[in-house]
CSV table of C-alpha atoms in Angstrom, one decimal:
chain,number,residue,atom,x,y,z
M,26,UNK,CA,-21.9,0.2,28.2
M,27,UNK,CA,-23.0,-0.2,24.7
M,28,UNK,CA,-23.6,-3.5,23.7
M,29,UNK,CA,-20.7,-4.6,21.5
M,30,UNK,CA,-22.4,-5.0,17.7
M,31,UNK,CA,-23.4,-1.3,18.2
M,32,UNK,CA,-20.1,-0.3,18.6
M,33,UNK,CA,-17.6,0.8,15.8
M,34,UNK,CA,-14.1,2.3,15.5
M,35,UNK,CA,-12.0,3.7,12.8
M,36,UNK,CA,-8.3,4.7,12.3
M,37,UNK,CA,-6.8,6.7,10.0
M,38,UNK,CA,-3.1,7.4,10.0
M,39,UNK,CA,-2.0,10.4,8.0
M,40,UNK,CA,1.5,11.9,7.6
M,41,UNK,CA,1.2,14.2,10.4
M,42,UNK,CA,-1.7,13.0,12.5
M,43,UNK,CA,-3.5,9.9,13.5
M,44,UNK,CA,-7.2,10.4,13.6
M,45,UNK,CA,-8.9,8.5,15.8
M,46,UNK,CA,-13.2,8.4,15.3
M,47,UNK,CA,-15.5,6.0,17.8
M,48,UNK,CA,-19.0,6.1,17.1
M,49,UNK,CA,-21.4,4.2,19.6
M,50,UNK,CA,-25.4,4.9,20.1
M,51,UNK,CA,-24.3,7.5,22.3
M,52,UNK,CA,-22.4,10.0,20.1
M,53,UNK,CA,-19.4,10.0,18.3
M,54,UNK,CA,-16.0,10.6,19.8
M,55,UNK,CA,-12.9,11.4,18.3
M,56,UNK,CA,-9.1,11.6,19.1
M,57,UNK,CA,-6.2,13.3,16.9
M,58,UNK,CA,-2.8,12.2,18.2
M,59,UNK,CA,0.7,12.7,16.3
M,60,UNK,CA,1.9,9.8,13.6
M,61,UNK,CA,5.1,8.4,14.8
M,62,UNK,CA,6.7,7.5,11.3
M,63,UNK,CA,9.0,5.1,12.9
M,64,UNK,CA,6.3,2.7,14.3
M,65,UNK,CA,2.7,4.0,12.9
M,66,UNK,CA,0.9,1.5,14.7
M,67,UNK,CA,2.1,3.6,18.0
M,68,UNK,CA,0.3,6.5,17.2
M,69,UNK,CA,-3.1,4.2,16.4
M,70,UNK,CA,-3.0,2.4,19.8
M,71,UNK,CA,-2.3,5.6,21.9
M,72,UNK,CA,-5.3,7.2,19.9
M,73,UNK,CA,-7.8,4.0,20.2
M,74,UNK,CA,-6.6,3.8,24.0
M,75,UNK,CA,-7.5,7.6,25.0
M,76,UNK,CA,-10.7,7.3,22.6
M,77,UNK,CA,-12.3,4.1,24.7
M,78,UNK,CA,-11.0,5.2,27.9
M,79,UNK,CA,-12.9,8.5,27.2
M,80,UNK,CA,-16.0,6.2,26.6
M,81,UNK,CA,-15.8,3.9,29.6
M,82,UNK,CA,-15.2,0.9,27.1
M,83,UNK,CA,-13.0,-1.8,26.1
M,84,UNK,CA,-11.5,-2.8,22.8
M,85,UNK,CA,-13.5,-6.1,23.3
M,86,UNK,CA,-16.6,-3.9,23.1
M,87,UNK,CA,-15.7,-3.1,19.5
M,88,UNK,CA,-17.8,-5.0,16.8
M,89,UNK,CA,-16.3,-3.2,13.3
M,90,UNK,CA,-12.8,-1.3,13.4
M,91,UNK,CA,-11.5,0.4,10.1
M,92,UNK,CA,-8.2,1.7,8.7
M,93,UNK,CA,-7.3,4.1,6.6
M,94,UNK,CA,-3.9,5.1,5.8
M,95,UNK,CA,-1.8,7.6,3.1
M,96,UNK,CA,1.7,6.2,4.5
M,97,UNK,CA,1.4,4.0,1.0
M,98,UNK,CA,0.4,6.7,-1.0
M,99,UNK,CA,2.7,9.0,0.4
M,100,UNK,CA,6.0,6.6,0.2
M,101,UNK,CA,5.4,6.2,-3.3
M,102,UNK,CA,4.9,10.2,-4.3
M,103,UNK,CA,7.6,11.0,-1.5
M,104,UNK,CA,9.6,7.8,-3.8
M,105,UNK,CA,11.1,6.1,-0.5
M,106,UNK,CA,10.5,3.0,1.4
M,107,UNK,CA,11.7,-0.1,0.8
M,108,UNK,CA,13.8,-1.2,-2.7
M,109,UNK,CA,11.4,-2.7,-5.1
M,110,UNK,CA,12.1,-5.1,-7.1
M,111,UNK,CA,9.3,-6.1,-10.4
M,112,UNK,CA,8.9,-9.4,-11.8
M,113,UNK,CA,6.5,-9.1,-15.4
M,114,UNK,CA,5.6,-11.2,-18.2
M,115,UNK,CA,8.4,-11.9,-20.6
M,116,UNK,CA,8.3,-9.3,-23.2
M,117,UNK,CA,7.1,-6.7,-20.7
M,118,UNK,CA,9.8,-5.4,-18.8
M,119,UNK,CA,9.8,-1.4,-20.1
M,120,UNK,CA,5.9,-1.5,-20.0
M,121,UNK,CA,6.3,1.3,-17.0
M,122,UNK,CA,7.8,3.6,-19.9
M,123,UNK,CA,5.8,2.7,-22.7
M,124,UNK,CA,2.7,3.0,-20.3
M,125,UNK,CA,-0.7,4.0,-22.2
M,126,UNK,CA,0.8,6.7,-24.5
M,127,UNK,CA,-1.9,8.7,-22.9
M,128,UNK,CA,0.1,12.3,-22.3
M,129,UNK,CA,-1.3,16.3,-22.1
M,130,UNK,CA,-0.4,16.8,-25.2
M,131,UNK,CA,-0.3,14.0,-27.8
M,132,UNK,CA,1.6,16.0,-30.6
M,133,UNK,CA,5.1,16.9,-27.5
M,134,UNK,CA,8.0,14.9,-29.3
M,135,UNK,CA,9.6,16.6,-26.3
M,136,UNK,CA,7.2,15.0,-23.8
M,137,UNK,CA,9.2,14.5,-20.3
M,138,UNK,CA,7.6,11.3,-19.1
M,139,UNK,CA,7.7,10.4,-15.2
M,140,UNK,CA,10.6,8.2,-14.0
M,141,UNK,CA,9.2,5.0,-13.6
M,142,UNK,CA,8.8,3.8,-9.5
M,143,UNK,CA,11.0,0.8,-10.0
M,144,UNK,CA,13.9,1.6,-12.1
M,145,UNK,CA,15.1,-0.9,-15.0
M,146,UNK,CA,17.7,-3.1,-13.3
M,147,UNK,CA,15.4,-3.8,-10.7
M,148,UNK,CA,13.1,-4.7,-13.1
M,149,UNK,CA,12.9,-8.9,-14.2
M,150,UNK,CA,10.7,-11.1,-16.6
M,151,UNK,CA,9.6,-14.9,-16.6
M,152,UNK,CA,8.4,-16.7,-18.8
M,153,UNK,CA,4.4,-16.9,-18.4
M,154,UNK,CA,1.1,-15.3,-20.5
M,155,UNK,CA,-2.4,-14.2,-19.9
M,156,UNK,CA,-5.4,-13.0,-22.1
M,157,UNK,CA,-7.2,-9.8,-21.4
M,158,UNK,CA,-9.9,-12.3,-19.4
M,159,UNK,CA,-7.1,-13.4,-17.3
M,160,UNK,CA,-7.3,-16.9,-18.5
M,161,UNK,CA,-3.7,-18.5,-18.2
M,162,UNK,CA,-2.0,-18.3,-22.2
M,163,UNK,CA,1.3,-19.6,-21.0
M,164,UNK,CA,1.8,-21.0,-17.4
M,165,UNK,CA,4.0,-19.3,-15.2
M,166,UNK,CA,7.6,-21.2,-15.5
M,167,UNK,CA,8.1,-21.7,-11.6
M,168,UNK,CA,11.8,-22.5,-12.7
M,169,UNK,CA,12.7,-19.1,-14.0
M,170,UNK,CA,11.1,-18.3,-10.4
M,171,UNK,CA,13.1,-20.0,-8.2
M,172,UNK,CA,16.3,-19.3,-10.7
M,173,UNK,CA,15.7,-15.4,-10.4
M,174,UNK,CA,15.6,-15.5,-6.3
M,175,UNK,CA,19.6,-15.3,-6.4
M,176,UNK,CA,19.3,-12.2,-8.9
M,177,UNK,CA,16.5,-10.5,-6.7
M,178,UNK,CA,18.8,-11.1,-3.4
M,179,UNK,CA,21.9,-9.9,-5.4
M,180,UNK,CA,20.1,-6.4,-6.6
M,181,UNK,CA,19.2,-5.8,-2.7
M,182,UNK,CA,15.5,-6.5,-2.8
M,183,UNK,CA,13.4,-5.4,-0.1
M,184,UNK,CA,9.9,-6.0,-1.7
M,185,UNK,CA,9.2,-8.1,-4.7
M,186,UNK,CA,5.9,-7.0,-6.9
């Protein structure tokens, strides 16, 4: 057995496939085992299992584990998961289609922009201000927070950003 600071593991889950990689003075070892989209965490425990029962070792012989995932990146190009909800700075709340006015083609009066990820109802402001530094302007007003909690509940929010 490998002593344990010599020892590292890494997960990555994918959209398909869960790759599994142990690396330990030995050699490297790796596993690929199917992503269950329902419970991801499955698919990375089955994997990590196989891998160290392949090496003779425990998960208490691990010293670094890293995890990598596209589920994130995926929900957002794929535009599902949970209903988002974004709280912004007074005076903000169309920044998503205003964005940078950086576009292909700068002259396009006909430009189709990208629908924003969280849609303009689901989309609130408070009353608070920050400097490009990100030294506080304008304090956040913790009242408009706590008064918008009914509003965020009544839209249906599953995640607040």
């Amino acid at each position: 057995m490998s002593p344990p600071s010599s020892v590292r593991l890494a997960a990555d889950i994918g959209g398909t496939f869960t790759d599994i990689v142990l690396e330990t003075p030995q050699g490297r070892r790796t596993r690929k085992v199917l992503t269950t989209p329902a419970a991801p965490e499955d698919g990375v425990m089955t994997g990590i299992g196989l891998v160290l029962a392949d090496a003779g070792l425990d998960f208490s012989d691990v010293a670094v584990f890293v995890h990598g995932t596209t589920l994130a990146t995926n929900a957002i190009i794929e535009r599902r998961g949970a209903r988002t909800m974004l709280v912004g700075t007074e005076g903000f709340r169309d920044i998503l289609e205003i964005g940078t006015e950086s576009r292909f083609d700068q002259y396009d009066i006909m430009i189709r922009k990208p629908v924003p990820l969280v849609a303009r109802p689901h989309r609130f402001a408070v009353p608070e201000r920050m400097d490009a530094l990100g030294r506080v302007q304008r304090p956040l007003d913790e009242a408009a927070v706590r008064a918008l909690v009914p509003h965020l509940r009544a839209a249906g929010a599953e995640a607040i950003a």
